[in-house]
Short mmCIF file of C-alpha atoms in Angstrom, two decimals:
data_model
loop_
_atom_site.label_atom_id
_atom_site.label_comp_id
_atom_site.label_asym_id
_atom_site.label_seq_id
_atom_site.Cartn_x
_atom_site.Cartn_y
_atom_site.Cartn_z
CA UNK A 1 -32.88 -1.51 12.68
CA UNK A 2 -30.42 -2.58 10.51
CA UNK A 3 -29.83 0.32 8.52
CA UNK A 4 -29.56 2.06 12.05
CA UNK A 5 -26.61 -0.12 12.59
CA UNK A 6 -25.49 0.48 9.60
CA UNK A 7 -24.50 4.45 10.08
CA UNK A 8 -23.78 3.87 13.36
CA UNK A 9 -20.52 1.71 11.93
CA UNK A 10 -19.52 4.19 9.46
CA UNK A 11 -17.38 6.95 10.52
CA UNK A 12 -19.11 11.00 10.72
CA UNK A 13 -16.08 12.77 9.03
CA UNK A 14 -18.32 15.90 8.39
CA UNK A 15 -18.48 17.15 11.89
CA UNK A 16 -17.06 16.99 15.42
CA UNK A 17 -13.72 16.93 16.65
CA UNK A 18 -10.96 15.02 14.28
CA UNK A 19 -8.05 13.34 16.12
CA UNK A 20 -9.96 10.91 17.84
CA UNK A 21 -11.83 9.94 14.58
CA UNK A 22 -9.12 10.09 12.62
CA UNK A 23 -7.08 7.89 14.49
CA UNK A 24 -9.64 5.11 15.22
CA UNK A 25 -10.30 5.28 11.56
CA UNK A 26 -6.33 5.33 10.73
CA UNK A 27 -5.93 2.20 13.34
CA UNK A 28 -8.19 -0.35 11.78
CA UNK A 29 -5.90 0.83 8.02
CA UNK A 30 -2.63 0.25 10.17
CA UNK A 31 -3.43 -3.12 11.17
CA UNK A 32 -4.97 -4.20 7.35
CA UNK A 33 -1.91 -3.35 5.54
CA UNK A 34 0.47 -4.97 8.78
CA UNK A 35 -1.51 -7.99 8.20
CA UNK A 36 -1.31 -7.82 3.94
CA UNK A 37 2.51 -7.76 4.81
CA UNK A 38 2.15 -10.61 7.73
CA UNK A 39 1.53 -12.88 3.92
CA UNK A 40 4.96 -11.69 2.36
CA UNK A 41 6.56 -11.73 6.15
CA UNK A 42 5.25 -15.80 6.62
CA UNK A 43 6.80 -16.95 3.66
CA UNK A 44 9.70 -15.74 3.95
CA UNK A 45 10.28 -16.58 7.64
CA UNK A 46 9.02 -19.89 6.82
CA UNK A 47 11.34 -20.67 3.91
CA UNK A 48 14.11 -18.81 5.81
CA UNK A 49 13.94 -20.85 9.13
CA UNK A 50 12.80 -24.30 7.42
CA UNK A 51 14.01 -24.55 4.04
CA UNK A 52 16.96 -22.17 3.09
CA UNK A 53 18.27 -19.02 2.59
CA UNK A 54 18.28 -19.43 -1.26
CA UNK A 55 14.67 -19.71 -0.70
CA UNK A 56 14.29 -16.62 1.44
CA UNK A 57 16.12 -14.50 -1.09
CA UNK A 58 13.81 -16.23 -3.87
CA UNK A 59 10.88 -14.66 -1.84
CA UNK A 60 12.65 -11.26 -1.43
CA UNK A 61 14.10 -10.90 -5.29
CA UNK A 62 10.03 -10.76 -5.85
CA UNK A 63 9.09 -8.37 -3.30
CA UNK A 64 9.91 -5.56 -6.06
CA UNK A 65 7.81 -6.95 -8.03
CA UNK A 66 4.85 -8.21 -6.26
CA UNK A 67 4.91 -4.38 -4.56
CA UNK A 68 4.95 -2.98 -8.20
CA UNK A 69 1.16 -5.00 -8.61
CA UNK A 70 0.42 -4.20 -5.00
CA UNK A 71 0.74 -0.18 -6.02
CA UNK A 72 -0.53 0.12 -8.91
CA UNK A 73 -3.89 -1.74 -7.21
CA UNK A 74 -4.01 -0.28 -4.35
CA UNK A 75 -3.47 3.55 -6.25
CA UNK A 76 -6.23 2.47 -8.86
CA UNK A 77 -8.85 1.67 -6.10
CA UNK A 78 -7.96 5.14 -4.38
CA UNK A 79 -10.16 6.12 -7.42
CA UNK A 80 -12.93 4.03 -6.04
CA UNK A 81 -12.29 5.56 -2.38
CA UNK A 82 -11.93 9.04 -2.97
CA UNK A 83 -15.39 9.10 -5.94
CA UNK A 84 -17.75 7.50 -3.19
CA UNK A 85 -16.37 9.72 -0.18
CA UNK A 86 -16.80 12.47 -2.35
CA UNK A 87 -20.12 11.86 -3.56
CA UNK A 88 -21.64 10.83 -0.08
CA UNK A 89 -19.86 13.99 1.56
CA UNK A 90 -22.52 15.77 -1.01
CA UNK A 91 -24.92 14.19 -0.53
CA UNK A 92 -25.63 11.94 -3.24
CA UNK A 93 -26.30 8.37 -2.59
CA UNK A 94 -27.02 7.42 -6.00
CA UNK A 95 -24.23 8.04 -7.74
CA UNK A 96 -22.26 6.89 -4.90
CA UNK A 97 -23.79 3.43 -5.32
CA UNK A 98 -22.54 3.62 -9.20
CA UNK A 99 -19.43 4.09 -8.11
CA UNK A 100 -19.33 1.35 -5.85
CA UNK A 101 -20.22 -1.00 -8.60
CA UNK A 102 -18.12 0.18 -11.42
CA UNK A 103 -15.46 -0.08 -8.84
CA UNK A 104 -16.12 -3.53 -8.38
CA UNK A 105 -16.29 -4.20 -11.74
CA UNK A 106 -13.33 -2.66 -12.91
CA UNK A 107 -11.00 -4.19 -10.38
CA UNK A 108 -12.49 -7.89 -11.89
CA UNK A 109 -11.16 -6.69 -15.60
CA UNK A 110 -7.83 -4.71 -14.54
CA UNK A 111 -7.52 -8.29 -12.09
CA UNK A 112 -7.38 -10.61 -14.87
CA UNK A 113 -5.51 -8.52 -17.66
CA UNK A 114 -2.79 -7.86 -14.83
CA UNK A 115 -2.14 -11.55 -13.81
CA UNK A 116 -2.56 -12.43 -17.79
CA UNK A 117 0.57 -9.72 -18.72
CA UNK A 118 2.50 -10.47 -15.33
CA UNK A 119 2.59 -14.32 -16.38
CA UNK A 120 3.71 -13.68 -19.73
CA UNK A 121 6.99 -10.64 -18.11
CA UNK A 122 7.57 -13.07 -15.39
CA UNK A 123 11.07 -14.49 -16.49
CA UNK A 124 11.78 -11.20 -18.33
CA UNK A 125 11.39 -9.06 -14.92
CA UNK A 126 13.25 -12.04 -12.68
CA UNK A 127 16.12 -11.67 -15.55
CA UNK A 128 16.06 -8.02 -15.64
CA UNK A 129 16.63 -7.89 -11.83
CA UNK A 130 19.97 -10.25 -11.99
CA UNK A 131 18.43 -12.60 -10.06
CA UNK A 132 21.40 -14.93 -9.23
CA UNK A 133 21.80 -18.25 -11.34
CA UNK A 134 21.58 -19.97 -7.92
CA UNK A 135 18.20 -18.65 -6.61
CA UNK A 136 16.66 -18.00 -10.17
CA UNK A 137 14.24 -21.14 -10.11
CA UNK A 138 12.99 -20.66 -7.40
CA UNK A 139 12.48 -17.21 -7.80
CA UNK A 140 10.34 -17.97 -10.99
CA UNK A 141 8.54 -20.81 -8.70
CA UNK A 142 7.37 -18.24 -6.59
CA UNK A 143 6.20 -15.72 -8.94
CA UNK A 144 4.48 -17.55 -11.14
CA UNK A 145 2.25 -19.33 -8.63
CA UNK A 146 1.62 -15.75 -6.73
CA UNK A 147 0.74 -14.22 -9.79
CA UNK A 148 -2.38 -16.03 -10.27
CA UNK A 149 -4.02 -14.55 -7.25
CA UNK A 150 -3.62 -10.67 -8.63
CA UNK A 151 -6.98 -11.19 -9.55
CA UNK A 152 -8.05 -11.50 -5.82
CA UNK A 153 -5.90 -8.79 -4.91
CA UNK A 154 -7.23 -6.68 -6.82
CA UNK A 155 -10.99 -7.16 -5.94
CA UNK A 156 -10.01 -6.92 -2.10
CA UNK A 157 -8.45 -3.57 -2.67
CA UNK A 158 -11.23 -2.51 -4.07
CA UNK A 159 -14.08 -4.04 -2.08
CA UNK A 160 -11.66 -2.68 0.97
CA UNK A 161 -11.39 1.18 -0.85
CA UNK A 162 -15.38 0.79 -1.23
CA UNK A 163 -15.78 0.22 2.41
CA UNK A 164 -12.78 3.40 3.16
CA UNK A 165 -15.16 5.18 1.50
CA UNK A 166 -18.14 4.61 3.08
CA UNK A 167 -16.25 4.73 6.72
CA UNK A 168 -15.88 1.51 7.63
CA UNK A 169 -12.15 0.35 8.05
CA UNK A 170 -12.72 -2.24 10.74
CA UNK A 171 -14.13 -5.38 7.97
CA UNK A 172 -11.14 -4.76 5.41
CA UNK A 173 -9.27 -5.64 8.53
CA UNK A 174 -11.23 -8.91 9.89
CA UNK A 175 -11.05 -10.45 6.69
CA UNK A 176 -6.94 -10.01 6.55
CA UNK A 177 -6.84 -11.22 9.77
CA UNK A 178 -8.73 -14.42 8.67
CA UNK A 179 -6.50 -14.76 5.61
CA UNK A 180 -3.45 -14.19 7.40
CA UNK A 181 -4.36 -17.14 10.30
CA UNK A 182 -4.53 -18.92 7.06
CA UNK A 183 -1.93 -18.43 5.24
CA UNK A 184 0.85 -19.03 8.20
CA UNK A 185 -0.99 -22.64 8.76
CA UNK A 186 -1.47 -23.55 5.06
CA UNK A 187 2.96 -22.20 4.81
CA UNK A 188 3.80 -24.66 7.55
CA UNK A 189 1.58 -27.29 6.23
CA UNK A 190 3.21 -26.95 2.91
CA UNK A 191 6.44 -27.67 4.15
CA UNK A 192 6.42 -29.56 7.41
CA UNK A 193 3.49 -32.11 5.95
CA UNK A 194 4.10 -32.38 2.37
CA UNK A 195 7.45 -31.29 1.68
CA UNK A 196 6.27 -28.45 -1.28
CA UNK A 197 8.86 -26.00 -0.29
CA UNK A 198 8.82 -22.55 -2.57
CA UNK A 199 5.90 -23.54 -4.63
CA UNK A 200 3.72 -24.92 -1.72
CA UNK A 201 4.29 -21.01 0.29
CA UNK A 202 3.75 -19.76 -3.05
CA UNK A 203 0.28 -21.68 -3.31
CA UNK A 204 -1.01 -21.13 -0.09
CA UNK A 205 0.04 -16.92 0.29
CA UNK A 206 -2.22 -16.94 -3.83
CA UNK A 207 -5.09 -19.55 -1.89
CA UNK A 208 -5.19 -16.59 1.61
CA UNK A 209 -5.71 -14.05 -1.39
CA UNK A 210 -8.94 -15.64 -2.35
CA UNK A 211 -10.51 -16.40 0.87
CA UNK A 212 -9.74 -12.68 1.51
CA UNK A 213 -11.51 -11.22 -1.00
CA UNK A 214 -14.51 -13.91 -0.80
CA UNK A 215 -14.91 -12.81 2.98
CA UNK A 216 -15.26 -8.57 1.86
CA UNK A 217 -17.59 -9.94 -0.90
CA UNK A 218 -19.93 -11.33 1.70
CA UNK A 219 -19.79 -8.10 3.61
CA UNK A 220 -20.49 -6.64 1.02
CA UNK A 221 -23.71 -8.81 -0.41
CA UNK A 222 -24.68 -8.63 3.55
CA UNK A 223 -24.74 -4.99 4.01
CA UNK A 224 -27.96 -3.00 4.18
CA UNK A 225 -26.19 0.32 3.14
CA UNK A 226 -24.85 2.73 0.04
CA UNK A 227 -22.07 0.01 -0.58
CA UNK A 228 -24.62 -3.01 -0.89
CA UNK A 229 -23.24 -4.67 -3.56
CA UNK A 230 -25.56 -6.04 -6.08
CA UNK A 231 -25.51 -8.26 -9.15
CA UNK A 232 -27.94 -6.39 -11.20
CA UNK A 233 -26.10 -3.29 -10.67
CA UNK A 234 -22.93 -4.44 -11.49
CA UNK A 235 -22.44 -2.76 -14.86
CA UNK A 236 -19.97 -0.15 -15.47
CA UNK A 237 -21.53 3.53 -15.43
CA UNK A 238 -19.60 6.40 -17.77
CA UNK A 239 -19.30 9.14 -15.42
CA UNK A 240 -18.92 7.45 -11.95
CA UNK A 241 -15.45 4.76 -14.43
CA UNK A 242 -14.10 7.92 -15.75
CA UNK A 243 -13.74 9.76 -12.32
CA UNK A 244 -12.18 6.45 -10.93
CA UNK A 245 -9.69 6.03 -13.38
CA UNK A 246 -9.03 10.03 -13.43
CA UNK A 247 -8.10 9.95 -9.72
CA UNK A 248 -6.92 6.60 -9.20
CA UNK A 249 -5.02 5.68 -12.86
CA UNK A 250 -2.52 9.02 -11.23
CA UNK A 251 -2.44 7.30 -7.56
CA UNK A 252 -1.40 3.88 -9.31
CA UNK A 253 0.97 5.02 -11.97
CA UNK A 254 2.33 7.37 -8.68
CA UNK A 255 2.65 3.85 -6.55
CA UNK A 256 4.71 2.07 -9.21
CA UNK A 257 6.97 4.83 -9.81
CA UNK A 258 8.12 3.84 -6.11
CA UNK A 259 8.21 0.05 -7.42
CA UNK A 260 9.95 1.04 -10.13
CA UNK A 261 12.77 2.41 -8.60
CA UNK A 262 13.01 -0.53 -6.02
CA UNK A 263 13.07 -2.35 -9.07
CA UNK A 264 16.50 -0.51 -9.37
CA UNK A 265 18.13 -0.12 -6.00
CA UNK A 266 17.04 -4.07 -6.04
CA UNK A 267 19.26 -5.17 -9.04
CA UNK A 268 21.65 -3.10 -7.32
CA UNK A 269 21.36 -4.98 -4.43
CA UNK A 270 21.74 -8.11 -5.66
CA UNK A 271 25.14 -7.28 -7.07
CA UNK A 272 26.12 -7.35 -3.66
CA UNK A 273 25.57 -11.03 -3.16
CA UNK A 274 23.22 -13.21 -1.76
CA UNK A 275 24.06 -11.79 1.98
CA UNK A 276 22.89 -8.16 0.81
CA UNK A 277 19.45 -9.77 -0.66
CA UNK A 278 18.73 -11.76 2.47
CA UNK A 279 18.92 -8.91 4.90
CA UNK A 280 16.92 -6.45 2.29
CA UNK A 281 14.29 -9.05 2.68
CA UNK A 282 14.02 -9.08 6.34
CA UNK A 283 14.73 -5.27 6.65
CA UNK A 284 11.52 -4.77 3.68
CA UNK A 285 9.46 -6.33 5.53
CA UNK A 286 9.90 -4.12 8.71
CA UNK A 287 9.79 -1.23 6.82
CA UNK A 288 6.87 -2.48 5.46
CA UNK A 289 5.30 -2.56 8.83
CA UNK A 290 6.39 0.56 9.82
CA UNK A 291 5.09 1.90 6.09
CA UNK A 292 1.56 0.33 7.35
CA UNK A 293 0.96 3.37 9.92
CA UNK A 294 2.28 6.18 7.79
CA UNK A 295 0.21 5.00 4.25
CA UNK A 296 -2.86 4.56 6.82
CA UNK A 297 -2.41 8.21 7.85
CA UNK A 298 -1.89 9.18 4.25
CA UNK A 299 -5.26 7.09 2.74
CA UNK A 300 -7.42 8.11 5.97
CA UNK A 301 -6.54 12.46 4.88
CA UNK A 302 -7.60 11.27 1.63
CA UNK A 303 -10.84 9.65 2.40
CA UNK A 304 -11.75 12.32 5.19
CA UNK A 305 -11.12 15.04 2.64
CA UNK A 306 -12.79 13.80 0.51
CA UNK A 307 -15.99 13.70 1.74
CA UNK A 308 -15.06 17.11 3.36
CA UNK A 309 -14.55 18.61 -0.29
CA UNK A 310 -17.80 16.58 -1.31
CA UNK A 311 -19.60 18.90 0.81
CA UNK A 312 -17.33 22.08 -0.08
CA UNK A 313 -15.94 22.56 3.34
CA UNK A 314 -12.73 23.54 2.30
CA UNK A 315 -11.62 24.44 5.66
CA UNK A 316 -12.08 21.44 7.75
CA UNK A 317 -10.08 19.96 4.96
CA UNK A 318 -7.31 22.10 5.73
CA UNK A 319 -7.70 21.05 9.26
CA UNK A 320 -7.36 17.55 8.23
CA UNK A 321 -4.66 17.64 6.64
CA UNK A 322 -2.83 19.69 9.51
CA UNK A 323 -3.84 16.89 11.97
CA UNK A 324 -3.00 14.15 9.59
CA UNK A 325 0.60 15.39 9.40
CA UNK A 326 1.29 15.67 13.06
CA UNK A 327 -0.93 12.08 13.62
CA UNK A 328 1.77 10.99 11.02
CA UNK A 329 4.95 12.43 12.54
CA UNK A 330 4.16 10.93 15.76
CA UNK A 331 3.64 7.51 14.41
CA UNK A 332 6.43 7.50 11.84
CA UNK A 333 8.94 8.75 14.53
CA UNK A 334 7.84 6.34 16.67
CA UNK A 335 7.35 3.28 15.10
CA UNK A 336 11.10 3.86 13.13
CA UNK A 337 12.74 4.69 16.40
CA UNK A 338 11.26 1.03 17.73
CA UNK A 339 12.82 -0.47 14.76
CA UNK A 340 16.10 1.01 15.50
CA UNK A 341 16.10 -0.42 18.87
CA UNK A 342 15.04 -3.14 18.28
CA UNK A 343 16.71 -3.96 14.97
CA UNK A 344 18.52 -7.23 15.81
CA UNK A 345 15.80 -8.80 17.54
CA UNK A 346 13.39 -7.90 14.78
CA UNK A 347 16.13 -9.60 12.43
CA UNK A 348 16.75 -12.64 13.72
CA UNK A 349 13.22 -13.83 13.21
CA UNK A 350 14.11 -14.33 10.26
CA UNK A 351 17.76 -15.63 10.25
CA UNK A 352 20.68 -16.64 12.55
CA UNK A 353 23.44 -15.48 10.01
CA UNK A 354 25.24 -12.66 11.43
CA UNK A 355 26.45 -11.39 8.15
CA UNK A 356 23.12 -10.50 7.03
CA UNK A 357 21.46 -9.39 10.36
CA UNK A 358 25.19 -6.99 10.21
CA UNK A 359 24.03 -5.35 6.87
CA UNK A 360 19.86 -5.30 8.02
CA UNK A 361 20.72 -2.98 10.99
CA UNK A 362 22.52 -0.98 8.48
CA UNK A 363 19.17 -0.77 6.05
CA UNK A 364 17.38 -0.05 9.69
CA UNK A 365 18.70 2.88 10.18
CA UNK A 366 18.88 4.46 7.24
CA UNK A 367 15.35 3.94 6.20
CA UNK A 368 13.15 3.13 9.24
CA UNK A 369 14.93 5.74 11.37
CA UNK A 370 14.64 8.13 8.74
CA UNK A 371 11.20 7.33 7.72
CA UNK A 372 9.42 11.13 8.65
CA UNK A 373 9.53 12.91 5.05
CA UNK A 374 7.56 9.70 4.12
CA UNK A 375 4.81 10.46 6.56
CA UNK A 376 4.97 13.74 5.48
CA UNK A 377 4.67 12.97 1.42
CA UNK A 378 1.78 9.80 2.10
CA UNK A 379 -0.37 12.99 4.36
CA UNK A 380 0.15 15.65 1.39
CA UNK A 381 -0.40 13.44 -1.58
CA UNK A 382 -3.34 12.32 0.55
CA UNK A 383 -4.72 15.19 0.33
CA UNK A 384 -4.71 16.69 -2.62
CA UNK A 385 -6.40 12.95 -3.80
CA UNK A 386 -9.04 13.91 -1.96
CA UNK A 387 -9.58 17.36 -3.71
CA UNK A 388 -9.68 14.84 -6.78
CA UNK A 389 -6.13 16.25 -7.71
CA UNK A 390 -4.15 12.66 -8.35
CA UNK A 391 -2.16 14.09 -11.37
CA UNK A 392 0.28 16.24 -9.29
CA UNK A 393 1.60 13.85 -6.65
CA UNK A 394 2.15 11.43 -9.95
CA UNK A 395 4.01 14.03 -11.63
CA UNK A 396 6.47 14.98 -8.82
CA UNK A 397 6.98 11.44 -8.13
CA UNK A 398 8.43 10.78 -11.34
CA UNK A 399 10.94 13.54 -10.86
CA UNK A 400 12.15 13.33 -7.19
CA UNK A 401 11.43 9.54 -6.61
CA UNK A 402 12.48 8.06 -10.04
CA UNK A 403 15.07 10.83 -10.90
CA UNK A 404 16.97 11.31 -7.53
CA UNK A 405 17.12 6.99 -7.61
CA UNK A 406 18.61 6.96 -10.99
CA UNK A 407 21.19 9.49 -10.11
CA UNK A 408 22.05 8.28 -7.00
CA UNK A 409 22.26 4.62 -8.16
CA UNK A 410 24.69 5.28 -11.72
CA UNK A 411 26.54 7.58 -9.23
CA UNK A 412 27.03 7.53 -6.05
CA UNK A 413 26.20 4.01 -5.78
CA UNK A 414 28.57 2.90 -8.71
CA UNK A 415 31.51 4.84 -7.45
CA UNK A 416 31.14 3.75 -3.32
CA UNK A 417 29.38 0.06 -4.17
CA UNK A 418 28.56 0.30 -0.45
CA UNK A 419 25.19 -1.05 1.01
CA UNK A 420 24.74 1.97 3.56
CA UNK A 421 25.27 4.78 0.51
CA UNK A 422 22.70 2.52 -1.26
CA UNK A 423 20.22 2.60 1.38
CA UNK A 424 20.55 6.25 1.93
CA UNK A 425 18.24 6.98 -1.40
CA UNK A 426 15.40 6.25 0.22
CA UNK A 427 15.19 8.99 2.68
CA UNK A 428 16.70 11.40 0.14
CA UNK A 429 14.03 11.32 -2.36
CA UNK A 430 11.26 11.01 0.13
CA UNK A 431 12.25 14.45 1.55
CA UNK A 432 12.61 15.85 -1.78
CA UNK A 433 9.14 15.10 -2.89
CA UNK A 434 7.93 15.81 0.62
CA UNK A 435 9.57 19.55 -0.16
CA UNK A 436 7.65 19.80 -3.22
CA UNK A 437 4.27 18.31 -2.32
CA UNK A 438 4.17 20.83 0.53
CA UNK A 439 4.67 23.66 -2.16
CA UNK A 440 1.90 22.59 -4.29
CA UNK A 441 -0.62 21.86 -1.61
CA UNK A 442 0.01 24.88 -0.47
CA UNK A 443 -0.84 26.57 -4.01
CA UNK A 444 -4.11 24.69 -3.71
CA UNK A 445 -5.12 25.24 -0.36
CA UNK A 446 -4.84 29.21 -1.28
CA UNK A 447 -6.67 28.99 -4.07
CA UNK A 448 -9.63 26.79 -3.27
CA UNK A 449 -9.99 29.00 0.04
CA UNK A 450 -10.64 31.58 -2.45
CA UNK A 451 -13.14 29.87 -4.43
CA UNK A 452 -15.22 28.77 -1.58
CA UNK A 453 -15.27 31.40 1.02
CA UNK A 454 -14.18 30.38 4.74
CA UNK A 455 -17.51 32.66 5.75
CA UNK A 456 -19.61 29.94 4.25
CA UNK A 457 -18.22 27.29 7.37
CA UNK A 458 -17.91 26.99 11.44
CA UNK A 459 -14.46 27.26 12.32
#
């Protein structure tokens, strides 16, 4: 009876009709990374609103970083996500549940070697980003405290990629809510009750991380299914690590590359003054949001290709990835035309200074209202993931995303020093590497047609 349940939970991405599924499996993503950025979003409305705004733009001089760990975790257990889809799409429960636990186990090691190296670059990447003298301690506060819950980051993601997999989104998503509850009443506490300012947010966002993890561990342990996660099992199997690392070491190194080169238009940033940092925090968060539906889009084409290729139907994948690119359009156009409108409201949740909500509208509307080419890039690198082709969206990552940033940052940048020519980057190099990914899924769409003949399918 409980197995029955079981299946019944899991999403059939093999047949039947795929908007509706697609989107009720895209929602449950949405909502999971909205809440993952509710954690960043509470602490620095909290320290904003109660503390100060040296202790807001403490918060936001990390978000560069802590979205540099956040990538490269969230790429790596794309391995995880895309090996079990595939191998349950063919049919092969087994080797599925090897994947499942050398996922689990390599998200404990890459966990604890992350947080170990973070701890050790943490004043070296604060004083690489010209963190202001003024806002530097805190800065460092915050970071190291964070850092020691990359561990539990990195097992959620993965527990949470196992589940993607499998085609459940809906219990990544309950346990972020739980930790999220959490973590706004354990900020507030820290402040309002015992006076812990930076380091007591800092604490309670790392403590949220735990409970989050612990609570997809018990679903896990619970469940009656493939991703039953057991204790004997949990050994690392050769085949099942190196096709993990081979499609999710590209997705990670891809994700950073984006860090990176916030990492860049960040320092930049900040030699604008502490008015420029403050609103970049506020306005990263919303795009953050906004980000939520259109990487959702992008990691549910991955997983429902996946299992598609897993069983060689190389024309519903095409299908998928058609619908996955209008699902995306509509929600990227829609959620960055809300934040337009609404782009002063949104702001002053998290200050009254009208200097900085002045220079967030302008980081509004050049990068949530222009937000479609990175619908468009999240869909197609999406998809060729789930062919088990991570290499390629790495690759032209590094040259549109890094390269157009550096240009545009030693040139333009340095010759205008003007916040809106800053902000305009980011929908440049999206659309760039939009251009391109669209060129080279195209070149494998062609050719895998050709090795697996349409004839062999229902249309």
């Amino acid at each position: 009876m409980q197995k029955e349940k079981q299946k019944q939970q899991a999403t059939d991405m093999l047949h039947g009709p795929l908007v509706g599924k697609m989107i009720w499996f895209a929602l449950p993503l949405a909502f999971t990374s909205v809440f993952q950025q509710l954690f960043n979003a509470a602490d620095v409305v909290v320290l904003g609103q109660l503390v100060s705004m040296n202790a807001m733009a403490a918060v936001g001089n990390n978000t560069p970083i802590v979205s540099l760990l956040v990538a490269l975790l969230v790429g790596l257990a794309l391995g995880a996500n895309v090996v079990i889809a595939q191998r349950l799409g063919g049919g092969n429960a087994k080797h599925a549940r090897r994947a499942v636990h050398s996922g689990i186990m390599l998200a404990a090691v890459i966990g604890v070697l992350l947080m170990l190296a973070s701890e050790l670059l943490a004043d070296r990447l604060l004083t690489a980003l010209l963190v202001p003298a003024e806002v530097l301690p805190d800065a460092e506060t915050y970071l190291r405290i964070y850092l020691l819950g990359i561990p539990a980051m990195a097992l959620y993601n993965f527990e949470a990629a196992v589940l993607r997999g499998y085609g459940d989104t809906k219990k990544p998503l309950l346990a972020l809510i739980a930790a999220s509850l959490l973590n706004i009443i354990l900020n507030l506490a820290a402040v309002l009750l015992l006076d812990l300012g930076t380091a007591g947010v800092a604490a309670a966002t790392t403590l949220s991380n735990f409970v989050a993890a612990l609570v997809l561990w018990h679903f896990l342990r619970q469940d009656h299914g493939v991703v039953k996660v057991e204790r004997k099992l949990l050994v690392f199997t050769a085949q099942e690590l190196r096709e993990i690392i081979r499609i999710g070491l590209p997705a990670g190194i891809q994700g950073a590359l984006f860090s990176l080169s916030n990492l860049l238009i960040q320092t930049s940033i900040n030699s604008l003054g502490a008015d420029a940092m403050a609103a970049s925090s506020a306005g990263f968060i919303i795009e953050a949001l906004i980000y939520s539906f259109t990487n959702a889009i992008g990691q549910t084409v991955t997983t429902f290709v996946g299992q598609n290729f897993g069983a060689r139907n190389i024309p519903r994948c095409c299908r998928i990835t058609r619908v996955g690119m209008i699902i995306g359009a509509c929600f990227a156009i829609a959620s960055g035309t809300a934040a337009v409108l609404l782009d002063r409201q949104l702001l002053r949740l998290f200050t009254a200074e009208e200097a900085v909500i002045a220079l967030g509208t302008v980081r509004i509307l050049y990068v949530s209202g222009l937000v479609l080419p990175s619908g468009f890039l999240e869909v197609l690198s999406g998809a060729l993931r789930g062919f088990g082709s991570s290499m390629p969206p790495a690759v032209i990552s590094l040259v549109t995303i890094c390269g157009s940033r550096v240009v545009w940052v030693y040139n333009v940048f340095d010759a205008t020093h003007d916040f809106g020519m800053l902000m305009l980057v980011y929908p440049i190099s999206w659309a760039l590497t939009a251009l391109l990914l669209a060129f080279v899924y195209e070149f494998y769409r062609r050719h895998l047609l050709q090795t697996y003949p349409r004839s062999l399918f229902p249309t």
